mmCIF file of C-alpha atoms in Angstrom:
data_model
loop_
_atom_site.group_PDB
_atom_site.id
_atom_site.type_symbol
_atom_site.label_atom_id
_atom_site.label_comp_id
_atom_site.label_asym_id
_atom_site.label_seq_id
_atom_site.Cartn_x
_atom_site.Cartn_y
_atom_site.Cartn_z
ATOM 1 C CA LYS V 1330 -33.850 26.408 -51.448
ATOM 2 C CA MET V 1331 -31.375 28.639 -49.883
ATOM 3 C CA SER V 1332 -31.292 31.108 -52.960
ATOM 4 C CA THR V 1333 -35.122 31.693 -52.096
ATOM 5 C CA GLU V 1334 -34.952 32.206 -48.797
ATOM 6 C CA PRO V 1335 -34.096 35.631 -48.460
ATOM 7 C CA LEU V 1336 -36.904 36.304 -51.077
ATOM 8 C CA GLN V 1337 -39.347 34.612 -48.815
ATOM 9 C CA ARG V 1338 -38.455 36.543 -46.062
ATOM 10 C CA LEU V 1339 -39.137 39.621 -47.919
ATOM 11 C CA GLN V 1340 -42.310 38.796 -48.866
ATOM 12 C CA ASN V 1341 -43.184 37.969 -45.056
ATOM 13 C CA LEU V 1342 -42.507 41.753 -44.182
ATOM 14 C CA GLY V 1343 -44.862 43.711 -42.874
ATOM 15 C CA PRO V 1344 -46.442 46.359 -45.359
ATOM 16 C CA ALA V 1345 -45.033 49.549 -43.396
ATOM 17 C CA THR V 1346 -41.632 47.780 -43.265
ATOM 18 C CA LYS V 1347 -41.377 46.710 -47.103
ATOM 19 C CA LYS V 1348 -42.215 50.764 -47.783
ATOM 20 C CA LEU V 1349 -39.349 51.652 -45.486
ATOM 21 C CA VAL V 1350 -37.167 49.261 -46.938
ATOM 22 C CA GLY V 1351 -37.719 50.414 -50.710
ATOM 23 C CA VAL V 1352 -37.200 54.009 -49.255
ATOM 24 C CA PHE V 1353 -33.773 52.929 -48.329
ATOM 25 C CA VAL V 1354 -32.960 51.215 -51.394
ATOM 26 C CA GLY V 1355 -34.160 53.891 -53.708
ATOM 27 C CA ALA V 1356 -32.289 56.680 -51.699
ATOM 28 C CA PHE V 1357 -28.817 54.035 -51.851
ATOM 29 C CA CYS V 1358 -29.572 53.578 -55.815
ATOM 30 C CA LEU V 1359 -30.028 57.633 -56.399
ATOM 31 C CA SER V 1360 -26.791 57.892 -54.495
ATOM 32 C CA LEU V 1361 -24.821 55.698 -56.759
ATOM 33 C CA VAL V 1362 -26.261 57.756 -59.748
ATOM 34 C CA LEU V 1363 -25.982 60.915 -58.485
ATOM 35 C CA PRO V 1364 -23.411 61.133 -55.670
ATOM 36 C CA GLU V 1365 -22.375 64.722 -55.249
ATOM 37 C CA PHE V 1366 -26.092 66.109 -55.827
ATOM 38 C CA CYS V 1367 -27.276 63.370 -52.859
ATOM 39 C CA ALA V 1368 -23.993 64.502 -50.714
ATOM 40 C CA ASN V 1369 -25.298 68.309 -51.234
ATOM 41 C CA VAL V 1370 -29.078 68.208 -50.996
ATOM 42 C CA PHE V 1371 -30.127 65.109 -49.075
ATOM 43 C CA THR V 1372 -27.030 64.711 -46.163
ATOM 44 C CA LEU V 1373 -27.300 66.422 -43.264
ATOM 45 C CA LYS V 1374 -24.845 69.473 -43.974
ATOM 46 C CA PRO V 1375 -25.594 72.452 -41.287
ATOM 47 C CA GLY V 1376 -24.288 75.198 -43.855
ATOM 48 C CA ASN V 1377 -26.794 73.997 -46.065
ATOM 49 C CA THR V 1378 -29.980 73.426 -43.516
ATOM 50 C CA TYR V 1379 -29.525 77.359 -43.329
ATOM 51 C CA GLY V 1380 -29.004 80.336 -45.070
ATOM 52 C CA ALA V 1381 -28.759 80.512 -48.747
ATOM 53 C CA HIS V 1382 -29.970 76.889 -49.597
ATOM 54 C CA ALA V 1383 -32.103 76.153 -46.696
ATOM 55 C CA TYR V 1384 -32.388 72.582 -47.115
ATOM 56 C CA LEU V 1385 -34.595 71.891 -44.253
ATOM 57 C CA TRP V 1386 -35.676 68.599 -45.472
ATOM 58 C CA ASN V 1387 -32.174 67.088 -44.998
ATOM 59 C CA LEU V 1388 -33.012 66.886 -41.095
ATOM 60 C CA LEU V 1389 -34.890 63.885 -42.195
ATOM 61 C CA THR V 1390 -33.544 62.711 -45.656
ATOM 62 C CA TYR V 1391 -29.961 62.147 -43.980
ATOM 63 C CA SER V 1392 -31.186 59.187 -42.217
ATOM 64 C CA PHE V 1393 -31.781 57.023 -45.459
ATOM 65 C CA PHE V 1394 -28.793 57.838 -47.355
ATOM 66 C CA HIS V 1395 -25.612 55.799 -46.685
ATOM 67 C CA PRO V 1396 -22.150 57.036 -47.432
ATOM 68 C CA ASN V 1397 -21.014 53.174 -48.409
ATOM 69 C CA PHE V 1398 -22.200 49.614 -49.128
ATOM 70 C CA ILE V 1399 -21.137 48.128 -45.995
ATOM 71 C CA MET V 1400 -22.980 50.823 -43.744
ATOM 72 C CA PHE V 1401 -26.146 50.703 -46.050
ATOM 73 C CA LEU V 1402 -25.832 46.663 -45.794
ATOM 74 C CA ALA V 1403 -25.752 46.409 -42.016
ATOM 75 C CA ASN V 1404 -28.054 49.075 -41.240
ATOM 76 C CA ILE V 1405 -30.553 48.038 -43.615
ATOM 77 C CA LEU V 1406 -31.075 44.148 -42.182
ATOM 78 C CA THR V 1407 -31.051 45.471 -38.593
ATOM 79 C CA LEU V 1408 -33.716 47.640 -39.376
ATOM 80 C CA ALA V 1409 -35.543 45.160 -41.672
ATOM 81 C CA VAL V 1410 -35.287 42.676 -38.626
ATOM 82 C CA MET V 1411 -36.460 45.270 -35.910
ATOM 83 C CA CYS V 1412 -39.208 47.234 -37.849
ATOM 84 C CA ASP V 1413 -40.974 44.230 -38.705
ATOM 85 C CA HIS V 1414 -40.621 42.797 -35.201
ATOM 86 C CA PHE V 1415 -42.219 46.153 -33.684
ATOM 87 C CA GLU V 1416 -44.674 46.641 -37.012
ATOM 88 C CA LYS V 1417 -46.267 43.084 -35.630
ATOM 89 C CA GLN V 1418 -46.248 44.570 -31.793
ATOM 90 C CA TRP V 1419 -46.936 48.051 -32.082
ATOM 91 C CA GLY V 1420 -48.937 48.241 -35.553
ATOM 92 C CA GLY V 1421 -47.281 49.804 -38.985
ATOM 93 C CA ARG V 1422 -48.341 53.568 -38.118
ATOM 94 C CA GLU V 1423 -46.820 53.335 -34.650
ATOM 95 C CA MET V 1424 -43.705 51.993 -35.857
ATOM 96 C CA LEU V 1425 -43.409 54.361 -38.814
ATOM 97 C CA GLN V 1426 -44.249 57.335 -36.297
ATOM 98 C CA PHE V 1427 -41.345 56.197 -33.915
ATOM 99 C CA VAL V 1428 -38.927 56.348 -37.056
ATOM 100 C CA LEU V 1429 -39.778 59.624 -38.199
ATOM 101 C CA VAL V 1430 -39.564 61.252 -34.811
ATOM 102 C CA VAL V 1431 -36.860 59.693 -33.866
ATOM 103 C CA ALA V 1432 -34.835 60.656 -37.221
ATOM 104 C CA ILE V 1433 -35.775 64.035 -37.615
ATOM 105 C CA LEU V 1434 -34.985 65.110 -33.447
ATOM 106 C CA ALA V 1435 -31.535 63.168 -33.876
ATOM 107 C CA GLY V 1436 -31.007 65.505 -37.034
ATOM 108 C CA PHE V 1437 -31.971 68.676 -35.066
ATOM 109 C CA THR V 1438 -29.819 67.540 -32.287
ATOM 110 C CA TYR V 1439 -26.781 66.917 -34.607
ATOM 111 C CA PHE V 1440 -27.343 70.299 -36.264
ATOM 112 C CA PHE V 1441 -27.858 72.361 -33.475
ATOM 113 C CA LEU V 1442 -24.598 70.819 -31.941
ATOM 114 C CA MET V 1443 -22.920 71.999 -34.872
ATOM 115 C CA ILE V 1444 -24.380 75.606 -34.663
ATOM 116 C CA PHE V 1445 -23.216 75.430 -31.302
ATOM 117 C CA LEU V 1446 -19.467 74.223 -31.886
ATOM 118 C CA TYR V 1447 -19.252 76.958 -34.793
ATOM 119 C CA ALA V 1448 -20.163 79.539 -32.274
ATOM 120 C CA SER V 1449 -17.711 78.746 -29.671
ATOM 121 C CA THR V 1450 -14.947 78.162 -31.990
ATOM 122 C CA PHE V 1451 -15.598 79.760 -35.249
ATOM 123 C CA ASN V 1452 -14.377 76.603 -37.466
ATOM 124 C CA ASP V 1453 -16.141 76.565 -40.507
ATOM 125 C CA GLY V 1454 -15.438 72.957 -40.384
ATOM 126 C CA PHE V 1455 -18.325 72.285 -38.062
ATOM 127 C CA LEU V 1456 -20.833 74.030 -40.843
ATOM 128 C CA ASN V 1457 -19.363 71.960 -43.801
ATOM 129 C CA ASN V 1458 -19.323 68.520 -41.758
ATOM 130 C CA GLY V 1459 -22.021 66.412 -43.319
ATOM 131 C CA VAL V 1460 -23.329 63.339 -41.993
ATOM 132 C CA CYS V 1461 -25.748 60.415 -43.497
ATOM 133 C CA GLY V 1462 -26.860 57.353 -42.307
ATOM 134 C CA SER V 1463 -29.514 55.265 -40.002
ATOM 135 C CA THR V 1464 -27.551 55.119 -37.210
ATOM 136 C CA ALA V 1465 -29.854 56.962 -34.809
ATOM 137 C CA LEU V 1466 -32.523 54.669 -35.800
ATOM 138 C CA SER V 1467 -30.812 51.608 -35.339
ATOM 139 C CA ALA V 1468 -29.917 52.843 -31.852
ATOM 140 C CA ALA V 1469 -33.097 53.680 -30.831
ATOM 141 C CA PHE V 1470 -34.698 50.361 -31.779
ATOM 142 C CA THR V 1471 -32.039 49.158 -28.902
ATOM 143 C CA ILE V 1472 -34.068 50.584 -26.612
ATOM 144 C CA ALA V 1473 -37.352 49.094 -27.901
ATOM 145 C CA VAL V 1474 -35.480 45.381 -27.492
ATOM 146 C CA LYS V 1475 -34.708 46.309 -23.894
ATOM 147 C CA GLN V 1476 -38.280 47.432 -23.118
ATOM 148 C CA ALA V 1477 -39.839 44.351 -25.122
ATOM 149 C CA LEU V 1478 -37.279 41.541 -24.771
ATOM 150 C CA PRO V 1479 -35.103 42.478 -21.557
ATOM 151 C CA GLU V 1480 -34.529 39.075 -20.718
ATOM 152 C CA GLU V 1481 -33.798 37.802 -24.772
ATOM 153 C CA GLN V 1482 -30.326 36.405 -25.372
ATOM 154 C CA PHE V 1483 -28.741 37.864 -28.521
ATOM 155 C CA SER V 1484 -25.682 36.849 -30.100
ATOM 156 C CA TYR V 1485 -23.109 38.925 -32.109
ATOM 157 C CA PHE V 1486 -20.261 37.267 -34.351
ATOM 158 C CA GLY V 1487 -20.928 33.622 -32.855
ATOM 159 C CA PHE V 1488 -19.279 34.391 -29.306
ATOM 160 C CA LEU V 1489 -20.755 37.998 -28.007
ATOM 161 C CA ARG V 1490 -23.860 37.425 -26.186
ATOM 162 C CA PHE V 1491 -25.780 40.305 -24.589
ATOM 163 C CA ARG V 1492 -29.447 40.545 -22.918
ATOM 164 C CA GLY V 1493 -31.982 42.138 -24.358
ATOM 165 C CA GLN V 1494 -31.351 44.987 -21.452
ATOM 166 C CA HIS V 1495 -27.557 45.525 -22.201
ATOM 167 C CA VAL V 1496 -27.848 45.760 -25.739
ATOM 168 C CA PRO V 1497 -27.971 49.693 -25.433
ATOM 169 C CA ILE V 1498 -25.190 49.963 -23.231
ATOM 170 C CA ALA V 1499 -23.020 48.082 -26.002
ATOM 171 C CA VAL V 1500 -24.374 50.473 -28.355
ATOM 172 C CA LEU V 1501 -23.321 53.428 -26.549
ATOM 173 C CA LEU V 1502 -19.725 51.991 -25.887
ATOM 174 C CA ILE V 1503 -19.789 51.535 -29.367
ATOM 175 C CA ALA V 1504 -20.469 54.930 -30.137
ATOM 176 C CA LEU V 1505 -17.836 55.935 -27.851
ATOM 177 C CA VAL V 1506 -15.094 53.877 -29.553
ATOM 178 C CA LEU V 1507 -16.266 55.572 -32.955
ATOM 179 C CA GLY V 1508 -15.763 58.875 -31.492
ATOM 180 C CA LEU V 1509 -12.296 58.139 -30.133
ATOM 181 C CA VAL V 1510 -11.196 56.816 -33.561
ATOM 182 C CA GLY V 1511 -12.613 59.913 -35.261
ATOM 183 C CA GLU V 1512 -16.135 58.836 -36.149
ATOM 184 C CA TRP V 1513 -17.529 61.275 -34.065
ATOM 185 C CA SER V 1514 -20.376 62.490 -36.380
ATOM 186 C CA GLN V 1515 -21.773 58.807 -36.066
ATOM 187 C CA SER V 1516 -21.137 58.399 -32.061
ATOM 188 C CA VAL V 1517 -23.438 61.735 -31.979
ATOM 189 C CA LEU V 1518 -26.039 60.201 -33.927
ATOM 190 C CA ALA V 1519 -25.836 57.011 -31.855
ATOM 191 C CA ALA V 1520 -26.099 58.768 -28.623
ATOM 192 C CA SER V 1521 -28.975 60.831 -29.912
ATOM 193 C CA GLY V 1522 -30.859 58.013 -31.004
ATOM 194 C CA LEU V 1523 -30.827 56.106 -27.864
ATOM 195 C CA GLY V 1524 -31.782 59.293 -25.718
ATOM 196 C CA LEU V 1525 -34.518 59.836 -28.049
ATOM 197 C CA GLY V 1526 -35.687 56.183 -28.311
ATOM 198 C CA TRP V 1527 -35.977 56.144 -24.716
ATOM 199 C CA PHE V 1528 -37.760 59.406 -24.530
ATOM 200 C CA TYR V 1529 -40.321 58.553 -26.945
ATOM 201 C CA LEU V 1530 -41.245 55.186 -25.441
ATOM 202 C CA ARG V 1531 -41.051 56.354 -22.019
ATOM 203 C CA PHE V 1532 -43.535 59.455 -22.352
ATOM 204 C CA LEU V 1533 -44.907 59.349 -26.115
ATOM 205 C CA GLN V 1534 -45.870 56.093 -27.368
ATOM 206 C CA TYR V 1535 -49.398 55.613 -27.599
ATOM 207 C CA ASN V 1536 -50.810 52.311 -25.728
ATOM 208 C CA ALA V 1537 -53.959 50.890 -27.193
ATOM 209 C CA SER V 1538 -54.598 49.008 -24.197
ATOM 210 C CA SER V 1539 -54.211 52.326 -21.769
ATOM 211 C CA VAL V 1540 -55.896 55.590 -22.225
ATOM 212 C CA TRP V 1541 -52.184 56.775 -20.818
ATOM 213 C CA ARG V 1542 -49.128 57.442 -23.000
ATOM 214 C CA GLY V 1543 -45.291 55.901 -22.273
ATOM 215 C CA ASP V 1544 -43.914 53.018 -20.210
ATOM 216 C CA GLN V 1545 -43.807 53.816 -16.427
ATOM 217 C CA ASP V 1546 -42.486 50.964 -15.001
ATOM 218 C CA ASP V 1547 -39.436 51.178 -12.755
ATOM 219 C CA SER V 1548 -37.806 48.537 -14.931
ATOM 220 C CA PHE V 1549 -37.716 51.173 -18.002
ATOM 221 C CA SER V 1550 -36.414 53.959 -15.734
ATOM 222 C CA PHE V 1551 -33.421 56.162 -16.791
ATOM 223 C CA ALA V 1552 -31.314 54.610 -14.043
ATOM 224 C CA SER V 1553 -32.465 51.147 -15.374
ATOM 225 C CA PHE V 1554 -29.977 51.476 -18.211
ATOM 226 C CA PHE V 1555 -26.925 51.884 -15.746
ATOM 227 C CA PRO V 1556 -24.921 49.318 -13.457
ATOM 228 C CA GLY V 1557 -25.670 49.784 -9.909
ATOM 229 C CA PRO V 1558 -22.855 51.990 -8.899
ATOM 230 C CA GLY V 1559 -23.900 54.230 -11.260
ATOM 231 C CA ARG V 1560 -27.845 54.615 -10.752
ATOM 232 C CA PRO V 1561 -27.835 57.168 -7.984
ATOM 233 C CA ALA V 1562 -26.242 59.772 -10.569
ATOM 234 C CA ALA V 1563 -28.198 58.582 -13.354
ATOM 235 C CA THR V 1564 -31.359 59.125 -11.419
ATOM 236 C CA ILE V 1565 -30.634 62.459 -10.445
ATOM 237 C CA LEU V 1566 -29.578 63.521 -13.857
ATOM 238 C CA GLY V 1567 -32.786 61.569 -15.171
ATOM 239 C CA ASN V 1568 -34.814 63.954 -12.717
ATOM 240 C CA ILE V 1569 -33.181 67.009 -14.008
ATOM 241 C CA CYS V 1570 -33.722 66.319 -17.593
ATOM 242 C CA TYR V 1571 -37.194 65.272 -16.911
ATOM 243 C CA GLY V 1572 -37.738 68.752 -14.863
ATOM 244 C CA ILE V 1573 -36.344 70.935 -17.971
ATOM 245 C CA CYS V 1574 -38.606 68.936 -20.173
ATOM 246 C CA CYS V 1575 -41.619 69.463 -18.071
ATOM 247 C CA ARG V 1576 -41.035 73.396 -17.906
ATOM 248 C CA CYS V 1577 -40.220 73.536 -21.720
ATOM 249 C CA MET V 1578 -43.027 71.087 -22.791
ATOM 250 C CA PRO V 1579 -46.192 69.484 -20.878
ATOM 251 C CA LEU V 1580 -45.453 66.077 -21.182
ATOM 252 C CA PRO V 1581 -48.686 63.342 -21.369
ATOM 253 C CA ASN V 1582 -48.183 61.626 -18.257
ATOM 254 C CA MET V 1583 -48.038 65.073 -16.150
ATOM 255 C CA ILE V 1584 -51.522 66.367 -17.674
ATOM 256 C CA GLY V 1585 -53.134 63.108 -18.435
ATOM 257 C CA PRO V 1586 -53.907 60.924 -21.350
ATOM 258 C CA LEU V 1587 -53.199 62.773 -25.074
ATOM 259 C CA ALA V 1588 -55.859 60.636 -26.452
ATOM 260 C CA PRO V 1589 -59.551 61.410 -24.931
ATOM 261 C CA PRO V 1590 -60.683 58.649 -22.645
ATOM 262 C CA THR V 1591 -64.047 56.274 -23.835
ATOM 263 C CA PRO V 1592 -66.258 57.812 -21.438
ATOM 264 C CA ALA V 1593 -67.897 55.642 -18.844
ATOM 265 C CA PRO V 1594 -71.094 54.102 -19.345
ATOM 266 C CA THR V 1595 -74.055 55.977 -17.609
ATOM 267 C CA ALA V 1596 -76.882 53.767 -16.047
ATOM 268 C CA ALA V 1597 -79.159 54.145 -18.965
ATOM 269 C CA THR V 1598 -76.264 52.375 -21.247
ATOM 270 C CA VAL V 1599 -75.537 49.761 -18.399
ATOM 271 C CA ALA V 1600 -78.972 48.722 -18.409
ATOM 272 C CA ALA V 1601 -79.468 48.518 -22.173
ATOM 273 C CA ASN V 1602 -76.348 46.590 -22.970
ATOM 274 C CA ASP V 1603 -76.075 44.766 -19.779
ATOM 275 C CA ILE V 1604 -72.613 45.748 -19.306
ATOM 276 C CA PRO V 1605 -70.658 46.674 -16.348
ATOM 277 C CA ALA V 1606 -69.471 50.087 -15.898
ATOM 278 C CA GLU V 1607 -65.689 49.944 -15.687
ATOM 279 C CA ALA V 1608 -63.107 53.067 -14.610
ATOM 280 C CA PRO V 1609 -60.271 53.644 -16.858
ATOM 281 C CA PRO V 1610 -57.273 51.444 -16.796
ATOM 282 C CA LEU V 1611 -54.545 52.828 -14.506
ATOM 283 C CA PRO V 1612 -50.839 53.715 -15.637
ATOM 284 C CA GLY V 1613 -48.706 50.759 -16.175
ATOM 285 C CA SER V 1614 -51.701 48.298 -16.340
ATOM 286 C CA ASN V 1615 -51.443 47.304 -19.927
ATOM 287 C CA PRO V 1616 -50.549 43.510 -20.635
ATOM 288 C CA ALA V 1617 -46.631 44.143 -21.770
ATOM 289 C CA ASP V 1618 -46.150 46.062 -18.275
ATOM 290 C CA ALA V 1619 -47.673 43.034 -16.520
ATOM 291 C CA GLU V 1620 -45.940 40.565 -18.220
ATOM 292 C CA ARG V 1621 -42.606 42.372 -17.511
ATOM 293 C CA ARG V 1622 -43.326 42.205 -14.068
ATOM 294 C CA ARG V 1623 -44.360 38.543 -13.840
ATOM 295 C CA ALA V 1624 -41.246 37.324 -15.650
ATOM 296 C CA ARG V 1625 -39.304 39.294 -12.706
ATOM 297 C CA ALA V 1626 -41.369 37.859 -10.090
ATOM 298 C CA LEU V 1627 -40.708 34.388 -11.613
ATOM 299 C CA LYS V 1628 -36.747 34.997 -11.843
ATOM 300 C CA ALA V 1629 -36.781 36.335 -8.221
ATOM 301 C CA LEU V 1630 -38.563 33.231 -6.987
ATOM 302 C CA GLU V 1631 -36.740 30.886 -8.820
ATOM 303 C CA GLU V 1632 -33.524 32.374 -7.272
ATOM 304 C CA ARG V 1633 -35.110 32.125 -3.761
ATOM 305 C CA LEU V 1634 -36.245 28.500 -4.351
ATOM 306 C CA SER V 1635 -32.395 27.927 -5.474
ATOM 307 C CA SER V 1636 -30.867 29.316 -2.538
ATOM 308 C CA ILE V 1637 -33.119 27.626 0.117
ATOM 309 C CA GLY V 1638 -32.258 24.625 -1.635
ATOM 310 C CA ASP V 1639 -28.477 25.055 -1.469
ATOM 311 C CA GLU V 1640 -29.025 25.862 2.415
ATOM 312 C CA GLN V 1641 -31.092 23.038 3.307
ATOM 313 C CA THR V 1642 -28.759 20.409 1.546
ATOM 314 C CA PRO V 1643 -25.770 20.538 3.800
ATOM 315 C CA ALA V 1644 -28.342 20.889 6.890
ATOM 316 C CA ALA V 1645 -29.992 17.612 5.852
ATOM 317 C CA ALA V 1646 -26.714 15.778 5.093
ATOM 318 C CA ASP V 1647 -25.209 16.648 8.648
ATOM 319 C CA GLU V 1648 -28.618 15.251 10.324
ATOM 320 C CA ILE V 1649 -27.953 12.177 8.380
ATOM 321 C CA GLY V 1650 -24.726 11.987 9.611
ATOM 322 C CA GLN V 1651 -25.625 12.249 13.339
ATOM 323 C CA GLN V 1652 -28.125 9.565 13.030
ATOM 324 C CA GLY V 1653 -25.647 7.345 11.631
ATOM 325 C CA GLY V 1654 -27.290 6.543 8.800
ATOM 326 C CA ASP V 1655 -26.133 6.493 5.386
ATOM 327 C CA PRO V 1656 -27.514 9.144 2.561
ATOM 328 C CA VAL V 1657 -29.585 7.522 -0.163
#
């Protein structure tokens, strides 16, 4: 039974997730057969991305190749679980679009950072420093976990426990540790994956239940990723970045929905179909936002009732003592 359980879980994966897992497995097998070819052609090496080689495709293909089996196994298990979960929630097309956007933009981020460092120091090592792995994708999906499962408890290694809303911060700390021990290329991918994952889900993700894109709930703001003392500075930084992005590219929530809204029914269609005329839903009115607000309201109510109960218990005991009675 235990030997067939992994196969059953693999069969239960969504179709888009199966295709993605197949690409990862195929890329890893190819890297075992042709290691030097894959290292030069498919990994992201800025010196090969432009110039005489112009391997522009490695801005995407780097995320499908892994330098060793341990990293491959860790990433493939993480992505299989997360991709399958969010494929069921978003749909296969939206999940694959999220993967492609984050992978390509993270590749561009790493590429331009290496070009900037080379232009600043004239050190050829930055142009020849190749990187590969799906670290950016794994980091980006932790942002989706914060958005969809903020109060869910996650356990790591049996003793480390995090809520869903704290997982991105834990990933950021791990990225900083990787940078300190010399794996700064992977730390760059992790940090860029966190930022790009939040940007996509905040402003660009399509919501079937709303004509507006993104998640404008306050619990998903840039400042919400930081503890209380750091939120004012994070708010300022987030507003600056948002202003820069609005100048460089009009964001959907500034100009209206990307998808054309369904036209309101006219009097003739209402009379013919006997349906009420309804206005388009307001931003933030989708069921996911409503569910998060309801969960926070219930949590606040429980804390309030608990505090009132703690205050009333000593007062009731004192009143019984003054009346000379014994507590029941």
